């Protein structure tokens, strides 16, 4: 997985654990795509200080993931629901099914779509 995407997932799940200053800097790197120099200038600290903080925060957030596996579970569930949704679409196209079966598949398909939107 791309490093920025991994950082975004880690932040989404564990970012509230960070203090406000740490969150701001991490958001600037991950979401606002600011350079270390831009953040250093904005925060009044050295570029190296920003770099060190990002490394520490990556390690901290990764440590939470190693213990809790929330991102891993989320991605697994999302993948399984996507697969279920695709299978339901294939089933819905089957002409040999009764109207009742098609309606049931349609309802489950709508539920899987709703779950995917929420993920």
Short mmCIF file of C-alpha atoms in Angstrom, two decimals:
data_model
loop_
_atom_site.label_atom_id
_atom_site.label_comp_id
_atom_site.label_asym_id
_atom_site.label_seq_id
_atom_site.Cartn_x
_atom_site.Cartn_y
_atom_site.Cartn_z
CA UNK A 1 0.00 0.00 0.00
CA UNK A 2 1.23 3.51 -0.82
CA UNK A 3 2.86 5.23 2.16
CA UNK A 4 0.54 8.28 2.02
CA UNK A 5 -2.54 6.06 1.91
CA UNK A 6 -1.24 3.99 4.82
CA UNK A 7 -0.53 7.18 6.80
CA UNK A 8 -4.04 8.45 6.04
CA UNK A 9 -5.64 5.23 7.28
CA UNK A 10 -3.50 5.22 10.42
CA UNK A 11 -4.40 8.84 11.10
CA UNK A 12 -8.11 8.22 10.46
CA UNK A 13 -8.17 5.41 13.01
CA UNK A 14 -5.67 6.58 15.61
CA UNK A 15 -5.19 10.33 15.04
CA UNK A 16 -7.30 11.34 18.03
CA UNK A 17 -4.63 9.84 20.26
CA UNK A 18 -2.19 12.56 19.13
CA UNK A 19 -2.10 15.99 20.72
CA UNK A 20 -3.31 19.00 18.74
CA UNK A 21 0.20 20.09 17.63
CA UNK A 22 1.04 16.57 16.43
CA UNK A 23 -2.27 16.27 14.59
CA UNK A 24 -1.74 19.59 12.80
CA UNK A 25 1.73 18.63 11.59
CA UNK A 26 0.66 15.12 10.57
CA UNK A 27 -2.36 16.48 8.70
CA UNK A 28 -0.14 18.99 6.90
CA UNK A 29 2.11 16.17 5.68
CA UNK A 30 -0.55 13.58 4.87
CA UNK A 31 -3.62 15.56 3.79
CA UNK A 32 -2.33 18.99 2.82
CA UNK A 33 0.79 17.61 1.09
CA UNK A 34 3.01 20.36 2.51
CA UNK A 35 6.77 19.92 2.38
CA UNK A 36 8.80 19.56 5.54
CA UNK A 37 10.28 23.01 4.87
CA UNK A 38 6.84 24.60 4.53
CA UNK A 39 5.68 23.04 7.80
CA UNK A 40 8.92 23.99 9.56
CA UNK A 41 8.51 27.61 8.51
CA UNK A 42 4.83 27.67 9.49
CA UNK A 43 5.47 26.05 12.89
CA UNK A 44 8.72 27.88 13.67
CA UNK A 45 10.76 24.70 14.05
CA UNK A 46 13.54 23.13 12.01
CA UNK A 47 12.97 20.97 8.98
CA UNK A 48 14.79 18.18 10.81
CA UNK A 49 12.47 18.64 13.77
CA UNK A 50 9.46 18.15 11.50
CA UNK A 51 11.05 15.10 9.90
CA UNK A 52 11.83 13.55 13.28
CA UNK A 53 8.30 14.22 14.51
CA UNK A 54 6.73 12.59 11.44
CA UNK A 55 8.95 9.53 11.90
CA UNK A 56 8.00 9.29 15.60
CA UNK A 57 4.31 9.73 14.80
CA UNK A 58 4.44 7.11 12.03
CA UNK A 59 6.04 4.71 14.50
CA UNK A 60 3.49 5.55 17.21
CA UNK A 61 0.47 5.12 14.93
CA UNK A 62 1.92 1.94 13.41
CA UNK A 63 2.43 0.60 16.93
CA UNK A 64 -1.26 1.08 17.67
CA UNK A 65 -2.12 -0.72 14.44
CA UNK A 66 0.19 -3.63 15.35
CA UNK A 67 -1.71 -4.02 18.62
CA UNK A 68 -5.28 -3.28 17.54
CA UNK A 69 -5.37 -4.15 13.80
CA UNK A 70 -8.26 -1.72 13.15
CA UNK A 71 -7.03 -0.66 9.70
CA UNK A 72 -6.39 -4.27 8.72
CA UNK A 73 -9.88 -5.33 9.85
CA UNK A 74 -11.48 -2.36 8.11
CA UNK A 75 -9.75 -3.10 4.79
CA UNK A 76 -10.63 -6.78 5.04
CA UNK A 77 -14.31 -6.06 5.71
CA UNK A 78 -14.40 -3.50 2.90
CA UNK A 79 -12.91 -5.99 0.45
CA UNK A 80 -15.36 -8.71 1.48
CA UNK A 81 -18.38 -6.41 1.14
CA UNK A 82 -17.14 -5.26 -2.29
CA UNK A 83 -16.87 -8.91 -3.36
CA UNK A 84 -20.35 -9.63 -1.99
CA UNK A 85 -21.75 -6.63 -3.86
CA UNK A 86 -20.17 -7.79 -7.15
CA UNK A 87 -21.53 -11.32 -6.68
CA UNK A 88 -25.00 -9.94 -6.02
CA UNK A 89 -24.86 -7.89 -9.20
CA UNK A 90 -24.06 -11.06 -11.15
CA UNK A 91 -26.90 -12.95 -9.46
CA UNK A 92 -29.36 -10.15 -10.17
CA UNK A 93 -28.65 -10.49 -13.88
CA UNK A 94 -29.70 -14.18 -13.89
CA UNK A 95 -32.91 -14.50 -15.91
CA UNK A 96 -33.82 -17.91 -14.44
CA UNK A 97 -34.61 -16.55 -10.97
CA UNK A 98 -38.06 -15.95 -9.62
CA UNK A 99 -39.25 -12.42 -8.98
CA UNK A 100 -39.10 -13.05 -5.23
CA UNK A 101 -35.47 -14.14 -5.44
CA UNK A 102 -34.61 -11.12 -7.57
CA UNK A 103 -36.27 -8.80 -5.04
CA UNK A 104 -34.33 -10.39 -2.17
CA UNK A 105 -31.06 -10.06 -4.08
CA UNK A 106 -31.91 -6.45 -4.90
CA UNK A 107 -32.49 -5.64 -1.19
CA UNK A 108 -29.24 -7.29 -0.14
CA UNK A 109 -27.44 -5.53 -2.98
CA UNK A 110 -28.80 -2.19 -1.75
CA UNK A 111 -27.66 -2.99 1.79
CA UNK A 112 -24.16 -3.88 0.60
CA UNK A 113 -24.00 -0.64 -1.39
CA UNK A 114 -25.06 1.29 1.71
CA UNK A 115 -22.37 -0.42 3.79
CA UNK A 116 -19.73 0.43 1.17
CA UNK A 117 -20.80 4.09 1.22
CA UNK A 118 -20.37 4.16 4.99
CA UNK A 119 -16.93 2.57 4.81
#
